[in-house]
Short mmCIF file of C-alpha atoms in Angstrom, two decimals:
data_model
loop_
_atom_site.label_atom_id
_atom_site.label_comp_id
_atom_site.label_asym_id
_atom_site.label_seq_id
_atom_site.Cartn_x
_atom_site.Cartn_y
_atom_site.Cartn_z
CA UNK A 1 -111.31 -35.77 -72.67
CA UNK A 2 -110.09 -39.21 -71.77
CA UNK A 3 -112.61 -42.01 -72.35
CA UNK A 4 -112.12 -45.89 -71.85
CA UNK A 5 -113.24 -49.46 -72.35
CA UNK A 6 -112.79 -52.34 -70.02
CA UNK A 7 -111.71 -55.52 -71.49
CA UNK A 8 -112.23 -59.01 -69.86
CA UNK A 9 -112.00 -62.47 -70.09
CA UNK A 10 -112.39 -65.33 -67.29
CA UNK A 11 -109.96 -64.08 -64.71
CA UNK A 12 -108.11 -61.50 -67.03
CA UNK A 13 -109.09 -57.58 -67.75
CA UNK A 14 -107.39 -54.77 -69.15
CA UNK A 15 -108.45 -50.94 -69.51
CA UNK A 16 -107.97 -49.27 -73.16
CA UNK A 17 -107.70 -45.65 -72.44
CA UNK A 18 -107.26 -42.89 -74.67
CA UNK A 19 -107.68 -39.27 -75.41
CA UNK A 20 -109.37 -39.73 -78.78
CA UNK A 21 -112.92 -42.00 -78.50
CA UNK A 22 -112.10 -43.77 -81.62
CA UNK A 23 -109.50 -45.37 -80.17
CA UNK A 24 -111.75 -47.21 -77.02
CA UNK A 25 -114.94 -47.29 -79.44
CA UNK A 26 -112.85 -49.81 -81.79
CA UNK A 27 -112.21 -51.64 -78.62
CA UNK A 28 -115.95 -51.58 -77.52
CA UNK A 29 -116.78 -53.21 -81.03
CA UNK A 30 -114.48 -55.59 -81.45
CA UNK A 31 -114.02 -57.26 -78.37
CA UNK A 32 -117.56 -56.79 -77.50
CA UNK A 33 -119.23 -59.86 -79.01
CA UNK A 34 -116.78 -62.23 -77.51
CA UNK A 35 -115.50 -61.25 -74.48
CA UNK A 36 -116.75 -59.06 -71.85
CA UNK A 37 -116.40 -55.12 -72.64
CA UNK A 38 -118.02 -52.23 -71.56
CA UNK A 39 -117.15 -48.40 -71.31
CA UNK A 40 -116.22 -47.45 -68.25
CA UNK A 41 -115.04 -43.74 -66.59
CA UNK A 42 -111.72 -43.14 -67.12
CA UNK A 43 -111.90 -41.60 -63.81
CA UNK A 44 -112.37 -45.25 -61.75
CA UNK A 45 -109.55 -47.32 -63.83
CA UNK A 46 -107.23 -47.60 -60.85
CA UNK A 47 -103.71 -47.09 -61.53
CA UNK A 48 -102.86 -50.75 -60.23
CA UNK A 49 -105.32 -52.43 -63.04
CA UNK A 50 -103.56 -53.15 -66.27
CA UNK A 51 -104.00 -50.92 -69.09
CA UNK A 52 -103.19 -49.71 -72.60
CA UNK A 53 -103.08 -46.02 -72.73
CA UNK A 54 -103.21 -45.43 -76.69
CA UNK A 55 -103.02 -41.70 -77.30
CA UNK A 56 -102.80 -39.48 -80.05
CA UNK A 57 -99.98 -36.82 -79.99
CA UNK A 58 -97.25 -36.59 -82.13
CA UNK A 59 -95.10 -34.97 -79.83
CA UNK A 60 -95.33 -38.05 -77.44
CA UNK A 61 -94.47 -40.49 -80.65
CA UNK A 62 -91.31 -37.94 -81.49
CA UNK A 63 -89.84 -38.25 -77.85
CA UNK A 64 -90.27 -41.99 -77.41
CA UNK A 65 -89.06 -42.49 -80.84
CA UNK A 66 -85.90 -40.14 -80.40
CA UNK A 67 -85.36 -42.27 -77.42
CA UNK A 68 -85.03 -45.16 -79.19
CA UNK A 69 -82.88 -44.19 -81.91
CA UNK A 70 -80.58 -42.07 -79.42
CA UNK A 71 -77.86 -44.62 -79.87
CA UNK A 72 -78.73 -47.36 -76.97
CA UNK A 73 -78.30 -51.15 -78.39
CA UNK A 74 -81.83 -51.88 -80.30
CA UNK A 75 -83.30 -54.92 -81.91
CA UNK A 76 -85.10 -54.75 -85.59
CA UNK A 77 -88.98 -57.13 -85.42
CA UNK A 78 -91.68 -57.39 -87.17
CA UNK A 79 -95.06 -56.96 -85.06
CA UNK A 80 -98.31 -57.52 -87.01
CA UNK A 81 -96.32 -57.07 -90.34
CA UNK A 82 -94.87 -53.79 -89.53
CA UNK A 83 -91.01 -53.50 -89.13
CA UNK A 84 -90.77 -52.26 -85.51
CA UNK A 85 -87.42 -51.13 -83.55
CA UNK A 86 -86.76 -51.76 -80.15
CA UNK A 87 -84.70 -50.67 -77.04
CA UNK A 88 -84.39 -50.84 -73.46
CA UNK A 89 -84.98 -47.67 -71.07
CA UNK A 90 -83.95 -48.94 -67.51
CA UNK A 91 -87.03 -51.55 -66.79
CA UNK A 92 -88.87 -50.64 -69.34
CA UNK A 93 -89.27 -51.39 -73.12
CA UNK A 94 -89.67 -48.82 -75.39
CA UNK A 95 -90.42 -49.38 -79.47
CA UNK A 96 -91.05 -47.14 -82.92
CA UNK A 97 -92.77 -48.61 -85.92
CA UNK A 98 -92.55 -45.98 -88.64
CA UNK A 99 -94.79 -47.40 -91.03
CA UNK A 100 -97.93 -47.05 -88.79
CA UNK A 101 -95.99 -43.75 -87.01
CA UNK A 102 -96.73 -45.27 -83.50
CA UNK A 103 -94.01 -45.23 -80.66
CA UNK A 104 -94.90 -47.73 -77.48
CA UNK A 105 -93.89 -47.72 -74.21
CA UNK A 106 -94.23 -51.11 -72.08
CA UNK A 107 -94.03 -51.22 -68.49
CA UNK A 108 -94.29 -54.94 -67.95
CA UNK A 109 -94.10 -55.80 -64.07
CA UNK A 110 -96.90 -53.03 -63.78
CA UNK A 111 -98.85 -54.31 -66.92
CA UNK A 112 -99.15 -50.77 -68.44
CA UNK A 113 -98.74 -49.89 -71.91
CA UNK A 114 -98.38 -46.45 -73.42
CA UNK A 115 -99.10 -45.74 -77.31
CA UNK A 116 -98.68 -42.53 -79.11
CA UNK A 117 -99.80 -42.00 -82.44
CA UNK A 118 -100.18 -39.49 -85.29
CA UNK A 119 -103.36 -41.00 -86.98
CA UNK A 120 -106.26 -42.18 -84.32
CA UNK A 121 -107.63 -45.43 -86.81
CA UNK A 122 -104.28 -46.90 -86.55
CA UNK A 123 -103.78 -46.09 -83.17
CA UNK A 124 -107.24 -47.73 -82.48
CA UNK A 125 -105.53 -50.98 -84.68
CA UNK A 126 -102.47 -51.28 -82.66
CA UNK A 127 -104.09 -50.60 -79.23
CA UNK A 128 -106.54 -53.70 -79.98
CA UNK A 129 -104.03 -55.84 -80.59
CA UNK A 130 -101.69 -54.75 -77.48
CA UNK A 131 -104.86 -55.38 -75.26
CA UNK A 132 -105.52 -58.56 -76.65
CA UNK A 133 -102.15 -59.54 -75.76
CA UNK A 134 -102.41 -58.20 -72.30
CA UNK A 135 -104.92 -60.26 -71.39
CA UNK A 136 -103.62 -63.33 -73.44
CA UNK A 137 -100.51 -62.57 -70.59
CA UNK A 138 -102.83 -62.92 -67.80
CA UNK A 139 -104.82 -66.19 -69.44
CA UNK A 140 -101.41 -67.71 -69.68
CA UNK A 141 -99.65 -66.80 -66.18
CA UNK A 142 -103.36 -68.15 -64.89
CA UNK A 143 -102.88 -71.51 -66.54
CA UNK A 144 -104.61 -70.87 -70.20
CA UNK A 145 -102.79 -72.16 -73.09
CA UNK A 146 -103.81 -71.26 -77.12
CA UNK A 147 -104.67 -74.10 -79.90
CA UNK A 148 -104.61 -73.50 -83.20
CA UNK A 149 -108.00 -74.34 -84.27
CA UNK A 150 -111.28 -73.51 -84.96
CA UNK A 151 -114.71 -74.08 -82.33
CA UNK A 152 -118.17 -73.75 -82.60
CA UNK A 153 -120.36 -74.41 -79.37
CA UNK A 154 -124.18 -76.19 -79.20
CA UNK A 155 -126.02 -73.84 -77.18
CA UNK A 156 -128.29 -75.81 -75.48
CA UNK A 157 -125.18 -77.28 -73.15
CA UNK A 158 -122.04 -75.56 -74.22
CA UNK A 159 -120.59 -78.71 -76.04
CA UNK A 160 -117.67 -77.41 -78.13
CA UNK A 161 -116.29 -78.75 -81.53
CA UNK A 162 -112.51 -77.74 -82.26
CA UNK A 163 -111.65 -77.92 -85.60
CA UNK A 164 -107.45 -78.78 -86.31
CA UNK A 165 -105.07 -78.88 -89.72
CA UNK A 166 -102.78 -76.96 -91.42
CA UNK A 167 -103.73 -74.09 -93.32
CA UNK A 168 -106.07 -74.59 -96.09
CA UNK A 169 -107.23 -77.89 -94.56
CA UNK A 170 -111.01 -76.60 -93.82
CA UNK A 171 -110.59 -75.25 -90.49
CA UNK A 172 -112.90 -71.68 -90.98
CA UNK A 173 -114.65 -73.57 -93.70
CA UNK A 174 -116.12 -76.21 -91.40
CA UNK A 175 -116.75 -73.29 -88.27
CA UNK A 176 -118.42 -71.41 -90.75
CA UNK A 177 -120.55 -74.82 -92.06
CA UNK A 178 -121.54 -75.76 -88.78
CA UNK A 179 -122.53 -72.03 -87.50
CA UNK A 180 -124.85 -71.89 -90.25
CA UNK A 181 -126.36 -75.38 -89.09
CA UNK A 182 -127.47 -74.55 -85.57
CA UNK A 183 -124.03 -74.09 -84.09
CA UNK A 184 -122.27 -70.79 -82.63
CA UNK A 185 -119.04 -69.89 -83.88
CA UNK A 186 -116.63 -69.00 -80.98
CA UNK A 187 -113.24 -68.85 -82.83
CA UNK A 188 -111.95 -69.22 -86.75
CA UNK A 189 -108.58 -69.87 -86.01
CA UNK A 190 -107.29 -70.27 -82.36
CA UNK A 191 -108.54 -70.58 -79.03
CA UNK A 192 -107.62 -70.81 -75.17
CA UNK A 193 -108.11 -73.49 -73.12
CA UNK A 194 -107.42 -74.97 -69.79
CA UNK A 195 -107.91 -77.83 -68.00
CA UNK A 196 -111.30 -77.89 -66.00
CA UNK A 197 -112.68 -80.07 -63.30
CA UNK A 198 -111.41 -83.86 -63.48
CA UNK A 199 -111.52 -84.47 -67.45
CA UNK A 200 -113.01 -81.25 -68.56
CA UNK A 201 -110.91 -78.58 -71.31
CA UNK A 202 -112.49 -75.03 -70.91
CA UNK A 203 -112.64 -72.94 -74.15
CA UNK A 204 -112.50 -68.96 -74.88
CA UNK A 205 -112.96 -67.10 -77.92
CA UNK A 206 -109.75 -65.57 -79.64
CA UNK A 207 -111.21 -62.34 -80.71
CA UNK A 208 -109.90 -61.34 -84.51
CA UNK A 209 -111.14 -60.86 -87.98
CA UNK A 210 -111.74 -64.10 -89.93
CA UNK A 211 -110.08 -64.32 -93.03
CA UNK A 212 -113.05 -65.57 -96.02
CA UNK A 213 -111.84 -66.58 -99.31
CA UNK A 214 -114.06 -64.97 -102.23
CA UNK A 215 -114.88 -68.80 -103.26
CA UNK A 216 -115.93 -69.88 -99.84
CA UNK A 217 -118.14 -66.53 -99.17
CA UNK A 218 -119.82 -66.78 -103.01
CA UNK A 219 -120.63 -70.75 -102.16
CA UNK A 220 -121.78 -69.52 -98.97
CA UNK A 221 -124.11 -67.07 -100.29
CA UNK A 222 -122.66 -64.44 -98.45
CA UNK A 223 -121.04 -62.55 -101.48
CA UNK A 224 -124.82 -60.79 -102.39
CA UNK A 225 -125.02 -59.75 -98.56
CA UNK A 226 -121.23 -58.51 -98.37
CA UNK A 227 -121.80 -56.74 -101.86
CA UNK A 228 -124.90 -55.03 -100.77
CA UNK A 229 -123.21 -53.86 -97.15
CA UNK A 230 -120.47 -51.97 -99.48
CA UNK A 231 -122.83 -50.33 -101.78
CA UNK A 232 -124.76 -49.02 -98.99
CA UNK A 233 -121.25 -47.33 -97.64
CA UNK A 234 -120.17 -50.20 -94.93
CA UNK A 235 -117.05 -51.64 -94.65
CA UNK A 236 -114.91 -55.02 -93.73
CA UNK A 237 -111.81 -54.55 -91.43
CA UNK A 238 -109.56 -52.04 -92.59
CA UNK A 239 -106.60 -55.02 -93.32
CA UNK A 240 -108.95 -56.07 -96.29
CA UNK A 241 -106.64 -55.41 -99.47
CA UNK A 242 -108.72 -52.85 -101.88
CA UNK A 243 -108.50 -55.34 -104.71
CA UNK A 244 -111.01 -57.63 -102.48
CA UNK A 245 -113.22 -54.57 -101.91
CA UNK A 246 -113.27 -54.32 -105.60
CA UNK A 247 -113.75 -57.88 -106.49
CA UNK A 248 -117.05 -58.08 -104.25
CA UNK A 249 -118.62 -54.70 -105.77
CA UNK A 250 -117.84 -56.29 -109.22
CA UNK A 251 -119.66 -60.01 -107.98
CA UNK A 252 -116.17 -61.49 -108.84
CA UNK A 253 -115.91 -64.75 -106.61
CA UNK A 254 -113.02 -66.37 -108.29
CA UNK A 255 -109.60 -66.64 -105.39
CA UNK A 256 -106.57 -63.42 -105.81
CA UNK A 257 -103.70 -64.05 -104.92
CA UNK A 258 -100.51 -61.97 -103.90
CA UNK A 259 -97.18 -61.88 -105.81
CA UNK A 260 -96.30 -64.06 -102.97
CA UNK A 261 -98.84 -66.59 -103.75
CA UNK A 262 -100.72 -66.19 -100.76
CA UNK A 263 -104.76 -65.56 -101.08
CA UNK A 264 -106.48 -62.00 -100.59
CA UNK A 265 -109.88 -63.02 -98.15
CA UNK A 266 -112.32 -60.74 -96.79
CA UNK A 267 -111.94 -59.82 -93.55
CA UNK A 268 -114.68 -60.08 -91.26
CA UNK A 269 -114.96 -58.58 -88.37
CA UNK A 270 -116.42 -60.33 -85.19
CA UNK A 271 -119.80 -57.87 -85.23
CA UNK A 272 -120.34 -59.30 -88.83
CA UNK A 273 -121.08 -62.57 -88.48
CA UNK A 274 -124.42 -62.09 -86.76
CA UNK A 275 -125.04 -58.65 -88.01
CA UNK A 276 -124.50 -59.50 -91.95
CA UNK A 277 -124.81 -63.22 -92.17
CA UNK A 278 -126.86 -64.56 -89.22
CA UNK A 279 -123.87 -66.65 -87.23
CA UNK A 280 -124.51 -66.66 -83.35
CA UNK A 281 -121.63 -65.95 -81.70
CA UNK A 282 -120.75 -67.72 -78.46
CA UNK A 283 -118.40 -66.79 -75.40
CA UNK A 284 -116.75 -69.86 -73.83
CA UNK A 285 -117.64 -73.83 -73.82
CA UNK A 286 -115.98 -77.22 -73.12
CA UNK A 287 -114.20 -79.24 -75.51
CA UNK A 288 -116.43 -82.43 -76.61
CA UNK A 289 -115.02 -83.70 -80.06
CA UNK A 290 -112.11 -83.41 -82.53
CA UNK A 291 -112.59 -82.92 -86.15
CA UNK A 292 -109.79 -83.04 -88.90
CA UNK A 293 -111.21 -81.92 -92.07
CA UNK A 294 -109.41 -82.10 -95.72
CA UNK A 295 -111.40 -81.00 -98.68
CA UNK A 296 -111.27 -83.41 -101.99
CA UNK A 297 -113.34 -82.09 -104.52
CA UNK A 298 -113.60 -84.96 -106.46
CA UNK A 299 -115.27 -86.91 -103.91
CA UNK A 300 -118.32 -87.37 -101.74
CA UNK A 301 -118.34 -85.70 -98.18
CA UNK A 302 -118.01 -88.67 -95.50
CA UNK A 303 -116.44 -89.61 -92.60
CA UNK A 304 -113.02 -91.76 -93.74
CA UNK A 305 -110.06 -93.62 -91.66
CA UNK A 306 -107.49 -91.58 -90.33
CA UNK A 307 -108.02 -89.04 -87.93
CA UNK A 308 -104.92 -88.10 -86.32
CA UNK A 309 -103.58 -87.36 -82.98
CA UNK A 310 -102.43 -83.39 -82.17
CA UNK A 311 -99.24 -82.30 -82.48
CA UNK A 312 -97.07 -79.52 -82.07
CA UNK A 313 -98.37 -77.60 -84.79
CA UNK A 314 -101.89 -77.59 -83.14
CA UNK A 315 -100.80 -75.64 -79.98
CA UNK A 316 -99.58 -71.74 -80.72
CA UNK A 317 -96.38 -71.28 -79.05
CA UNK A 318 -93.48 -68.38 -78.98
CA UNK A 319 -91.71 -70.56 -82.17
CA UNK A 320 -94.70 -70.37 -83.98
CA UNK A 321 -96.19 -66.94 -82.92
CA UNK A 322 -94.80 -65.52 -86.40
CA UNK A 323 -96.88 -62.41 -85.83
CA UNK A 324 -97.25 -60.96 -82.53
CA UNK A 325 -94.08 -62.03 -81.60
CA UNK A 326 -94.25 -60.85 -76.87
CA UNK A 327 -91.69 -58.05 -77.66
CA UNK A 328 -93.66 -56.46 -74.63
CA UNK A 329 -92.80 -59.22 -72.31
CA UNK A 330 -96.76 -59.16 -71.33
CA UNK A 331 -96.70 -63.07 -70.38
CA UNK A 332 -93.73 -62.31 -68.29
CA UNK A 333 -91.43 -65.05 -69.60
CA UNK A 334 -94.60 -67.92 -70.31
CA UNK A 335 -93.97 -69.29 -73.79
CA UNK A 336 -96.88 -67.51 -76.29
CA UNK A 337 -98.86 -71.11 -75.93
CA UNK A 338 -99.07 -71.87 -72.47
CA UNK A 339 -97.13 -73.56 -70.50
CA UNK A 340 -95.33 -76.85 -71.30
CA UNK A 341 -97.57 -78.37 -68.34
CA UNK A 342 -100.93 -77.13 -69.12
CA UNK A 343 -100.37 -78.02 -72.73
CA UNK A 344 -99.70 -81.47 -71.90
CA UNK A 345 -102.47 -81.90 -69.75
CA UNK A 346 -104.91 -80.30 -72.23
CA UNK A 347 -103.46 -82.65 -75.09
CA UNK A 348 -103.90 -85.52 -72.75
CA UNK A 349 -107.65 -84.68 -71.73
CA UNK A 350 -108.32 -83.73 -75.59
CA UNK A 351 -106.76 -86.96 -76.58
CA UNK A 352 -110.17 -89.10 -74.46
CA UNK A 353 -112.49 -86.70 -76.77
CA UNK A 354 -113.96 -88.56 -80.02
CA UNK A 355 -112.13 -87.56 -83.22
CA UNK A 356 -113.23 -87.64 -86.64
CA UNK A 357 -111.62 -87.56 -89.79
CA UNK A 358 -114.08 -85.68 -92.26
CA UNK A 359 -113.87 -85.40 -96.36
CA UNK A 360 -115.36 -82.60 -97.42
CA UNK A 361 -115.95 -81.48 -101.12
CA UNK A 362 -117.55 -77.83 -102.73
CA UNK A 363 -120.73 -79.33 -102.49
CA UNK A 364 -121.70 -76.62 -99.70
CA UNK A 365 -125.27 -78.32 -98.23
CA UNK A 366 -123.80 -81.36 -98.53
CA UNK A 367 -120.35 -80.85 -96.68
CA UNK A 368 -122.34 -78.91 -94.10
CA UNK A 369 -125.16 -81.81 -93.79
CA UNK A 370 -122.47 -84.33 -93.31
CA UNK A 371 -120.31 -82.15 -90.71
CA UNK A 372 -123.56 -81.67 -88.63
CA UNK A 373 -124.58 -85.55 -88.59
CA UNK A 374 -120.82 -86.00 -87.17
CA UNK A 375 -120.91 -82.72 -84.95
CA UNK A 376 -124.26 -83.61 -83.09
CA UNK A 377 -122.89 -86.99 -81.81
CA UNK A 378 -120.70 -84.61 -79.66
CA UNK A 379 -121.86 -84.87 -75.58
#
């Protein structure tokens, strides 16, 4: 039986259809809290509506994959860390990834995707993340472009805080501070905008797992509430490294680290943050003030000289989109961040907003009482 989940956001919408429920049930959950989706009958998803058609059969993954390797010129990528191949078959684009044994199919001037797929979780992973890029396609042929930032909204009138700087700067650190203060957190680590009305920037959720250090979750006090949701056999997103998993059962808060030097975090997903640790989420606001956090611990939390203009760096873009590279072609030829002209008129309206430069040290209530003096001057 084929079930499926509708997808959509502003003006974009995409249908995840698939002949094992796991696969639109993941979809359901972790779209749901930020952007519109609801399960629909496979039945009345019209064949002109874009979709991503994740199924599991292994004979389907062995005849796309023998198609790709049958010789025709192909190109080695890496999509979502997994080494993919990929090929041409007439208009369309066809693609193996052996590690997650998943062969794809993309059809892009009909918007279609097809996914087959040995084991249904992954297929459920990858079929996420191909209709989250469908509809990023449609945001940014409709005049959407993506920051790299973090937002939290004020309820009472939709006024949104976007948070920039490079990684490590603060960015989820001061989301997370100022949804525990009375804000909603709408995004951790990008968002899309577009220009609205005469001075306006319209904001949207970027639906993914947030990445939490075990430091920032302990001082937090998250860690008890994470440890207690394992014990009683739940679970973080499935890209959470077991050595994390372990670390929280043992009430280790102390940072890992790969052999590349990069941090192990929980991962959180979107369903989590109101569910586990009491953070309204929020679906869309306007842009009302910049912050630029950078953490000093041996100093007081205040607002200091300095806050910078954006940049490059604080707008995704096909350069910088270092892991969902549009192999696909789902925007259809519209660089990953929007186009050039939308992202200078969004820089250009962002650039009237207040900015603030804010210190912040691991003095948790403090930090978070100084970011919310700041934050509620926002109108």
């Amino acid at each position: 039986m084929i079930s499926a989940t509708r997808l959509g956001a502003a003006t974009a919408a995409v249908n995840v259809l698939s002949n094992h429920p796991d696969v639109t049930r993941w979809a359901l959950r972790y779209f749901g809290p930020w952007w519109n989706a609801t399960t629909v009958a496979a039945a009345d998803v019209s064949v002109a509506e874009a979709a991503v058609v994740a199924n599991v059969s292994g004979a389907a993954y062995e005849e796309i994959t023998l198609l790709v390797q049958d010789g025709r010129p192909t190109a080695a990528v890496d999509y979502a860390k997994h080494p993919m191949l990929v090929a041409r078959d007439g208009d369309d684009i066809i693609a193996t990834s052996p590690d997650e044994d998943i062969a794809y199919r993309s059809t892009p001037f009909t918007g279609r995707l097809t996914l087959a797929g040995i084991d249904s979780s992954t297929l459920a992973l990858a079929a996420a993340r191909l209709a989250r890029e469908s509809i990023r396609g449609q945001l940014l042929r409709a005049g959407w472009a993506v920051l790299h930032a973090s937002a939290v909204v004020r309820e009472a009138d939709g006024a949104t805080v976007l948070t920039f700087g490079d990684k490590g700067a603060g960015k989820t650190t001061t989301a997370l501070l100022l949804a525990s203060h009375g804000w909603q957190l709408l995004a951790n680590d990008r968002v899309l905008v577009r220009p609205l009305g005469e001075r306006g920037v319209e904001v949207l959720p970027w639906p993914s797992a947030a990445a939490l250090g075990l430091g920032l979750l302990h001082a937090l006090g998250w860690d008890t509430v994470a440890r207690g949701h394992l014990r009683a056999g739940g679970n973080f997103h499935p890209t959470q490294h077991a050595s994390v998993t372990a670390a929280l059962l043992d009430g280790v808060h102390e940072p890992l680290w790969d052999g590349k030097g990069k941090e192990r975090k929980v991962q959180v997903f979107p369903d989590q943050f109101p569910a586990l640790f009491g953070v309204p989420l929020a679906t869309g606001g306007r842009a009302a003030a910049l912050l630029f956090p950078q953490v000093d611990p041996g100093a007081a939390p205040d607002v200091i000289d300095g806050a910078r203009s954006l940049g490059e760096a604080d707008f995704m873009s096909g350069a910088t989109e270092d892991r969902y590279p549009d192999i696909f072609e789902l925007a259809q030829g519209i660089d990953g961040g929007g186009r050039d002209s939308v992202r200078t008129e969004v820089a250009l309206r962002l650039a009237a907003l207040p900015h603030h430069a804010i210190r912040l040290n691991h003095d948790i209530p403090a930090s978070a009482a100084q970011l919310a003096k700041v934050a509620d001057t926002a109108r």
